[in-house]
Coordinates of C-alpha atoms and ligand atoms in Angstrom, one line a residue:
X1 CA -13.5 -10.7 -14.6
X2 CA -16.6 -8.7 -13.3
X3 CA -14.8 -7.5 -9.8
X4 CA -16.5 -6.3 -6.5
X5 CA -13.7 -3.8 -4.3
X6 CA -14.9 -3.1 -1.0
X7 CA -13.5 0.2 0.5
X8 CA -13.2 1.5 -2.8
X9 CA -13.3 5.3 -2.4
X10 CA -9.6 4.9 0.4
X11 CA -6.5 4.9 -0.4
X12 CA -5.7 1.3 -1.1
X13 CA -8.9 0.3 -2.6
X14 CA -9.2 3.5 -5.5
X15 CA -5.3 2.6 -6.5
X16 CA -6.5 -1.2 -7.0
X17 CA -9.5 -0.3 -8.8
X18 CA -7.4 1.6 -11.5
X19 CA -5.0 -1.6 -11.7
X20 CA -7.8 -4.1 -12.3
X21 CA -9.3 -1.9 -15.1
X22 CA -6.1 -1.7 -16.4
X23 CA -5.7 -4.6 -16.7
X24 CA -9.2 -5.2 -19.0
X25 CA -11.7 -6.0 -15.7
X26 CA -14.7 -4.7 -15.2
X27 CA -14.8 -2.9 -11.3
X28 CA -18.3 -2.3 -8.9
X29 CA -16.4 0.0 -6.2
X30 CA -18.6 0.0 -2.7
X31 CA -17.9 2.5 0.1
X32 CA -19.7 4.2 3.0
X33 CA -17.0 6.9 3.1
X34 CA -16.5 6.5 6.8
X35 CA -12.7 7.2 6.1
X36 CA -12.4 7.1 2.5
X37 CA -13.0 9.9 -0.4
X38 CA -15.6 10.3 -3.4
X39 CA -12.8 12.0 -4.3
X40 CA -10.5 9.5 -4.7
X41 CA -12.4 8.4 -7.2
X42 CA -13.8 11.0 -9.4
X43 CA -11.5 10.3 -12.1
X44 CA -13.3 7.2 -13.1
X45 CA -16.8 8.6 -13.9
X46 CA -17.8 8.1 -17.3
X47 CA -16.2 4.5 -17.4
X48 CA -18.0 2.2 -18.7
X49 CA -16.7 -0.5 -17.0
X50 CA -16.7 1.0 -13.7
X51 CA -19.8 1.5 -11.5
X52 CA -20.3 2.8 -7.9
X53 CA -22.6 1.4 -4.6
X54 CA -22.7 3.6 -1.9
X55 CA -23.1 1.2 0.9
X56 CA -21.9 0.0 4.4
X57 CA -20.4 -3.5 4.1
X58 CA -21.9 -4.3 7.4
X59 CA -25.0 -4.9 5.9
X60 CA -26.6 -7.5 3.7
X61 CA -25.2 -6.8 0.4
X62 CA -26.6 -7.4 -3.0
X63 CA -25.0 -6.5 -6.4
X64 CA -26.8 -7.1 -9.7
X65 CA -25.2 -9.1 -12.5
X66 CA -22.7 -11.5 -12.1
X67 CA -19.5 -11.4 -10.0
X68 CA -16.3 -13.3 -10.7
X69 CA -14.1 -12.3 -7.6
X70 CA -14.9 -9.9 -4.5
X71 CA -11.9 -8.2 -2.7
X72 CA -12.7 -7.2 0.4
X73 CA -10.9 -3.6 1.7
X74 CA -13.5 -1.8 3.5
X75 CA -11.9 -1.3 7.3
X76 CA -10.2 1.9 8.7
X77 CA -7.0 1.4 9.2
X78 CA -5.2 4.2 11.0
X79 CA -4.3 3.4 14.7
X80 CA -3.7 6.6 15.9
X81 CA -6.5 7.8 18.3
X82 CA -5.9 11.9 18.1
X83 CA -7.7 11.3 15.1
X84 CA -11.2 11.0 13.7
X85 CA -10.5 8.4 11.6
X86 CA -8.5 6.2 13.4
X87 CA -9.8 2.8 14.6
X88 CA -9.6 3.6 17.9
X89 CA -12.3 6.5 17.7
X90 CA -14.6 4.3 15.0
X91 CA -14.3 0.8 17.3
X92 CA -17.6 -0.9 16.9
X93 CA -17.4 0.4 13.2
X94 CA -13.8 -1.4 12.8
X95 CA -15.1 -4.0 14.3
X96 CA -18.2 -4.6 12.3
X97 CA -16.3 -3.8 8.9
X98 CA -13.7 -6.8 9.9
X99 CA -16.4 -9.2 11.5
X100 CA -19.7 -8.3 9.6
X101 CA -18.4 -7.1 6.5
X102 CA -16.2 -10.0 6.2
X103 CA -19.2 -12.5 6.7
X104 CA -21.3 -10.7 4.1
X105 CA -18.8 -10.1 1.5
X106 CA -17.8 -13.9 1.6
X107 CA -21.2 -14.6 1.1
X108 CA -22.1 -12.6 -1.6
X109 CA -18.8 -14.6 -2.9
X110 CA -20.9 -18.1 -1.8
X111 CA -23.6 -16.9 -3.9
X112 CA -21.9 -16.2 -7.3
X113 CA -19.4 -19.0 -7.1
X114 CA -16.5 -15.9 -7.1
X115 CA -12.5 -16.3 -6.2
X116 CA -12.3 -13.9 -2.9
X117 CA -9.4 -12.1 -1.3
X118 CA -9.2 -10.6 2.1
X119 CA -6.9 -7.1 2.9
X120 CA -6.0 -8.5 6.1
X121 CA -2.7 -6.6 7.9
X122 CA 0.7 -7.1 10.1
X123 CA -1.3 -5.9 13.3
X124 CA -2.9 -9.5 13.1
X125 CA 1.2 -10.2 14.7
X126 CA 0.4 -7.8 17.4
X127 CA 3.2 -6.5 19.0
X128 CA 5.9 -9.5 17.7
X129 CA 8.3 -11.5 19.4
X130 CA 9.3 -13.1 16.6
X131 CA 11.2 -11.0 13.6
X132 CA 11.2 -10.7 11.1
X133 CA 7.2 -11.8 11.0
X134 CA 6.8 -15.1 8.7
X135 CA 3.5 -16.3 7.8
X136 CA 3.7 -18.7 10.7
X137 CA 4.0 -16.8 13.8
X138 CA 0.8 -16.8 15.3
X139 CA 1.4 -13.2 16.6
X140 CA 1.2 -11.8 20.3
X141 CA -1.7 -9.8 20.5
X142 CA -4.0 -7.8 23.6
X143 CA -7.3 -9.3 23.1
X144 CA -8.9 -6.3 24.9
X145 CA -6.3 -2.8 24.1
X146 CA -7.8 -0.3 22.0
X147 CA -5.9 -1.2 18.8
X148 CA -7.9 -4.8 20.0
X149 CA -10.9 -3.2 17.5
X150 CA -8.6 -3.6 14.8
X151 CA -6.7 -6.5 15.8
X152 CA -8.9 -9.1 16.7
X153 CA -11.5 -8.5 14.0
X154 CA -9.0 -9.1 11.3
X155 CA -8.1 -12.5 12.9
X156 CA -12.0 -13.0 13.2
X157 CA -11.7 -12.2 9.4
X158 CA -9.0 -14.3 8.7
X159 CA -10.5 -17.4 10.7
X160 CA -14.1 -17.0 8.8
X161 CA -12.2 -16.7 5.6
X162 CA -10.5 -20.1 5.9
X163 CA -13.6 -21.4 7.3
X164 CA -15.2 -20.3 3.9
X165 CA -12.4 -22.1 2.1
X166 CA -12.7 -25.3 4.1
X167 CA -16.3 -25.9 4.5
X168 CA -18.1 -24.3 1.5
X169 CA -14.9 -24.8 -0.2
X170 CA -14.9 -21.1 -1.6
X171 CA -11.6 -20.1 -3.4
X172 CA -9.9 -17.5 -1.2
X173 CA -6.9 -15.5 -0.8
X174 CA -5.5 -13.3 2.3
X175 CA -2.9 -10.7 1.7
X176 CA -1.4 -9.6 4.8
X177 CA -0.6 -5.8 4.2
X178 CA 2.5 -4.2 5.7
X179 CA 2.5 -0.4 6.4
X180 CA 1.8 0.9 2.8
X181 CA 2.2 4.7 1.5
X182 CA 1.0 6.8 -1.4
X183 CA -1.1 9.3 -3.3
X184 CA -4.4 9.5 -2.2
X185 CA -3.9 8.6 1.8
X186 CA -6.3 10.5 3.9
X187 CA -4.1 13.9 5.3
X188 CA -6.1 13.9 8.6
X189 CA -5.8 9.9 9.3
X190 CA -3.2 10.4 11.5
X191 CA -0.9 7.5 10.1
X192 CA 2.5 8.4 10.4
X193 CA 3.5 9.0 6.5
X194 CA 0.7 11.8 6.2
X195 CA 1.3 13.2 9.6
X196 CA 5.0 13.5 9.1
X197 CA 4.6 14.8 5.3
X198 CA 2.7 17.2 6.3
X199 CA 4.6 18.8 9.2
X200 CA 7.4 18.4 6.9
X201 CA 5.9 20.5 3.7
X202 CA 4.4 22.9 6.6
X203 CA 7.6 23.8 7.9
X204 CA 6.8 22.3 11.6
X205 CA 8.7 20.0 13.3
X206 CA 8.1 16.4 12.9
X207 CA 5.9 14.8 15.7
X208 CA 8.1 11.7 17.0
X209 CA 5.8 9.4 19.1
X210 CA 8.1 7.6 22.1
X211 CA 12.0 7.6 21.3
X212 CA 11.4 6.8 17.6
X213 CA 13.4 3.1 18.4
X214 CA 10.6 1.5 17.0
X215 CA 10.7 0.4 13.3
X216 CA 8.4 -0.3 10.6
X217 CA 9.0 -1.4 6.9
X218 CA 7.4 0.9 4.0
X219 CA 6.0 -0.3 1.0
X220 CA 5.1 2.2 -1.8
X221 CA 1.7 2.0 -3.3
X222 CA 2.8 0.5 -6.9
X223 CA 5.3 -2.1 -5.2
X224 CA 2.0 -3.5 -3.2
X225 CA -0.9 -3.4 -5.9
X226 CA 1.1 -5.4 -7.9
X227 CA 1.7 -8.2 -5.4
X228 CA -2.1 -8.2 -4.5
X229 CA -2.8 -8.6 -7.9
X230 CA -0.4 -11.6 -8.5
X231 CA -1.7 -12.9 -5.3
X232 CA -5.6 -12.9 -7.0
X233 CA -4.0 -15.0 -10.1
X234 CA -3.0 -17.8 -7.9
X235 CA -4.3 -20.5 -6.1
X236 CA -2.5 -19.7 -3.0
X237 CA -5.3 -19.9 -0.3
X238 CA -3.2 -19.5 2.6
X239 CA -2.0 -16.0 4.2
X240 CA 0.6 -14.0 2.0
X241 CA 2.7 -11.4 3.7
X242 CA 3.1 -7.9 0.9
X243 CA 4.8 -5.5 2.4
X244 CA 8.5 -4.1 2.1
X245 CA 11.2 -5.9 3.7
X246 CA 13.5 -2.8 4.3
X247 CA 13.1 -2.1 8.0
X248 CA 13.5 1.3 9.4
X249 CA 13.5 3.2 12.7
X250 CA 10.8 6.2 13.2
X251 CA 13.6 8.2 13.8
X252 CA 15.4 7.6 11.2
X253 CA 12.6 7.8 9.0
X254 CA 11.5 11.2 10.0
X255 CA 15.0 12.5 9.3
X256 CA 14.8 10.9 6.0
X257 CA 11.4 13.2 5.0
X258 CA 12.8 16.0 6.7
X259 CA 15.8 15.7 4.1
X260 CA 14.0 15.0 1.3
X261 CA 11.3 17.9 2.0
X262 CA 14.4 20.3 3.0
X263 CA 12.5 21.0 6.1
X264 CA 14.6 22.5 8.8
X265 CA 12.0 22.5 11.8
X266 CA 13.9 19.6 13.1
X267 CA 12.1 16.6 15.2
X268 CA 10.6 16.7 18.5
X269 CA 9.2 13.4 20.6
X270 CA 6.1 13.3 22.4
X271 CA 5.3 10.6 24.8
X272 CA 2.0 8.9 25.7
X273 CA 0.7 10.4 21.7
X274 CA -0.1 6.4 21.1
X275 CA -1.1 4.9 24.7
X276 CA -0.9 1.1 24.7
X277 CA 0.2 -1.5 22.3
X278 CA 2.2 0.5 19.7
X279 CA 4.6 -2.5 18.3
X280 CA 7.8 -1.9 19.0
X281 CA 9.3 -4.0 15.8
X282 CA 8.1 -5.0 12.7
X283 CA 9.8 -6.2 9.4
X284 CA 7.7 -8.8 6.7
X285 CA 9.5 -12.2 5.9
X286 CA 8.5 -11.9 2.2
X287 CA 10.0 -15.3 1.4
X288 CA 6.7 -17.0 0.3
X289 CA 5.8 -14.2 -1.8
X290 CA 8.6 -14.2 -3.9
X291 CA 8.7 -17.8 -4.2
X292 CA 5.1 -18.2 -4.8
X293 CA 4.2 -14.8 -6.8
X294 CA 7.9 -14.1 -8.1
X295 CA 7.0 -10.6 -6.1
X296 CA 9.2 -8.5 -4.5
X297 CA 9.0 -4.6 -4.0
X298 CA 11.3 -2.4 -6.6
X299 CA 10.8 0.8 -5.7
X300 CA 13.0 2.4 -2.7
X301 CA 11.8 4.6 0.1
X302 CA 13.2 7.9 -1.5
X303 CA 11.5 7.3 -4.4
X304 CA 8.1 6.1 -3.2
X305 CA 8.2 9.8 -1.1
X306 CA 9.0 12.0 -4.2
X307 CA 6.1 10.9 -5.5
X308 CA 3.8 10.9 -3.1
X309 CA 5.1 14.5 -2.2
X310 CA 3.2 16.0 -5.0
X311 CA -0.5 14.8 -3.7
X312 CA 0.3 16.1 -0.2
X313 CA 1.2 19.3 -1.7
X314 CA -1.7 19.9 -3.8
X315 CA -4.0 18.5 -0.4
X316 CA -1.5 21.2 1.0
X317 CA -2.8 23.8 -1.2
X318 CA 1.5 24.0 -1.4
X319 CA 1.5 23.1 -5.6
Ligands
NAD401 P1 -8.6 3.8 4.0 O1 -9.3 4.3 5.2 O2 -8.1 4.8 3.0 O3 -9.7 2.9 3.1 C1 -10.7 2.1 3.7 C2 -12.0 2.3 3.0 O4 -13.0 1.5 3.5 C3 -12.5 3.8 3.1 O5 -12.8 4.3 1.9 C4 -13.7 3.6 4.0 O6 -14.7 4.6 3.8 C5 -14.2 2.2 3.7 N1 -15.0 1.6 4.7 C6 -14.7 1.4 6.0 N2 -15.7 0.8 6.6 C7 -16.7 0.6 5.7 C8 -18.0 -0.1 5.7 N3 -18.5 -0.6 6.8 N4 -18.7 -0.1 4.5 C9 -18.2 0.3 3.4 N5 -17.0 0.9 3.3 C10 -16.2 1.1 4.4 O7 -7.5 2.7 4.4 P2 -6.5 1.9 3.5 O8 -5.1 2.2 4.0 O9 -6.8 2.0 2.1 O10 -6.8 0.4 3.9 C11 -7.6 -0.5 3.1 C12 -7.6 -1.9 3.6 O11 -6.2 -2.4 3.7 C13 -8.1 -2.0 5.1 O12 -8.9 -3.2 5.2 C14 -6.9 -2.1 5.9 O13 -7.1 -2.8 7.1 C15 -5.9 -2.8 5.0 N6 -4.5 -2.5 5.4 C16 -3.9 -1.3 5.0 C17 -2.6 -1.0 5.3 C18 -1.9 0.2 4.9 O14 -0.7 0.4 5.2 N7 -2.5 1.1 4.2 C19 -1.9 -1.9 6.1 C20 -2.5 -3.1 6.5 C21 -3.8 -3.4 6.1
UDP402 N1 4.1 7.8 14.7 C1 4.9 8.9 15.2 N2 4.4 10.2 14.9 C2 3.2 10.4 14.3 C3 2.5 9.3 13.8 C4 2.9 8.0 14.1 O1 6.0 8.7 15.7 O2 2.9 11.6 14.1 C5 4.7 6.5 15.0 C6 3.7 5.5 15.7 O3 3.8 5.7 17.1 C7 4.1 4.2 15.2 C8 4.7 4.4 13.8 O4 4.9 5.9 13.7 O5 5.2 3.7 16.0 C9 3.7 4.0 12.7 O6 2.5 4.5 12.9 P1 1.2 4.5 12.0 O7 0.1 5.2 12.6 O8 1.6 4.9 10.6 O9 0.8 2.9 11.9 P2 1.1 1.6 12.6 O10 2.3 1.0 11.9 O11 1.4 1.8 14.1 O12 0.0 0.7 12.4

């Protein structure tokens, strides 16, 4: 397949790139860099079956020459508002990738006939009451909060994608990611795997946001690529929850990295980091997927930081 990636040059959108030509396609990346990293991709120049667009998704987009799918990443995706490149400090861009972009990406789909597959997220659940989050739950969500940006334009997203489906009868796919970690996530995002890494490799203590009650599940890089990409071979149209199912405290999380790392600085919490709407629970129900995809993740927590260590050392200027 000839394959457009949207968001290219971030973190999730380089590592499926390398995947796809791995796996024999041919890859136009497209990226306005607004979080992402040239970087990120620099070890691709010179392939011939990769090619570049600078361009910001919100816009009409044209791509020469044929296209057989178009996956559509381009969003930031870090919630936390200390930092640049969080959602909460790019709003009307968050919201124009997720509303605009997605319009515009499922129409250059319309136009060449090509399968498409939206990076939608667990923040479309909100803040759950349900647990662990099936594919059902139709969330709990502030329309208006800051993560709302975020929030409500993947939903729009989601909505216009099955609307593509169902009245132009395109042949879509949504993933919905769970938190995800790895090489090549942006140091300064402020997500909590690079913020607690690098405290950790720094030798400061680790910044606990609120009590550290609340949990999230972590899915390593590899684990998720390979579900998205099963997900693209099927005819599943409706959403797909990828994510690990392991569910972990904050707390206990940061005194994972801190053992790991051998950092000694200890833990300290600080309250009101977040402001409103930080979910207190979240676990994906991976059920479908691994009846659907055969998918489930292999790779443990442990693991998945030893070898993401490395990166952040080298970011570190620690290697
Ligand atoms: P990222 O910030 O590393 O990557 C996003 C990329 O999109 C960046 O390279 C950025 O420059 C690009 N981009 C943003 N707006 C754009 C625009 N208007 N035009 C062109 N490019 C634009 O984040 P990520 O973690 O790789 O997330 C990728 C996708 O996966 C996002 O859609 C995000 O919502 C989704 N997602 C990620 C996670 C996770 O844990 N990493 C979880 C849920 C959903
Ligand atoms: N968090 C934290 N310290 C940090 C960064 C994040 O305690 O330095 C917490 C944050 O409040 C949230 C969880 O870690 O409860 C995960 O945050 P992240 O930004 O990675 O993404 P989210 O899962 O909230 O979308």
């Amino acid at each position: 397949m000839r394959i457009l990636v949207t968001g290219a040059a971030g973190f999730l959108g380089s590592h499926l790139c390398d995947r796809l030509l791995a796996e024999g396609h041919s890859v136009v990346g497209m990226d306005n860099f607004i979080t992402g990293n040239p970087n990120n991709l620099a070890h691709l120049a010179g392939n011939q079956d990769f090619s570049f667009i600078r361009h910001d998704v919100s816009n009409f987009i044209f791509v020469p020459g044929k296209l057989d799918a178009v996956l559509h990443f381009a969003s930031p995706a870090s919630p936390n508002p200390n930092s640049p490149f969080g959602y909460v400090n790019l709003p009307i861009q968050t919201m124009k990738a997720g509303a605009l972009g997605t319009h515009n990406t499922l129409g250059i789909a319309r136009t060449h006939q090509a399968r498409f597959l939206l990076a939608s997220t667990s923040e479309i659940y909100g803040d759950p009451l349900e647990h662990p989050q099936t594919e059902s739950y139709w969330g709990h969500v502030d329309p208006i909060g800051t993560r709302s940006v975020y929030d409500e334009a993947k939903r729009f997203a989601e909505a216009l994608t099955m609307a593509y489906h169902r009245f132009h009868d395109i042949n879509t796919r949504i993933v919905r990611i769970f938190n995800t970690y790895g090489p090549r996530m942006h140091i300064d995002d402020g997500r909590v795997v690079p913020n607690f890494l690098k405290q950790a490799l720094c030798g400061d203590p680790l910044t606990i946001y609120g009590d550290g009650s609340q949990t999230r599940a972590f899915c390593y890089v590899d684990d998720l690529i390979e579900g998205i990409y099963r997900l693209l071979l099927s005819d599943e149209h409706m959403p797909v929850n990828i994510g690990n199912p392991v569910e972990t405290s904050i707390l206990e999380f940061a005194q994972l990295i801190n053992d790991v790392v051998g950092n000694q600085a200890g833990i300290i919490f600080k309250e009101g980091q977040r402001g409103e709407g930080d979910p207190q629970r979240r676990q994906p129900d991976i059920s479908k997927a691994r009846n659907i995809l055969g998918w489930e993740p292999k790779i443990d927590l442990e693991t998945g930081l030893e070898r993401t260590i490395p990166y952040f050392k080298e970011k570190l200027g620690l290697a």
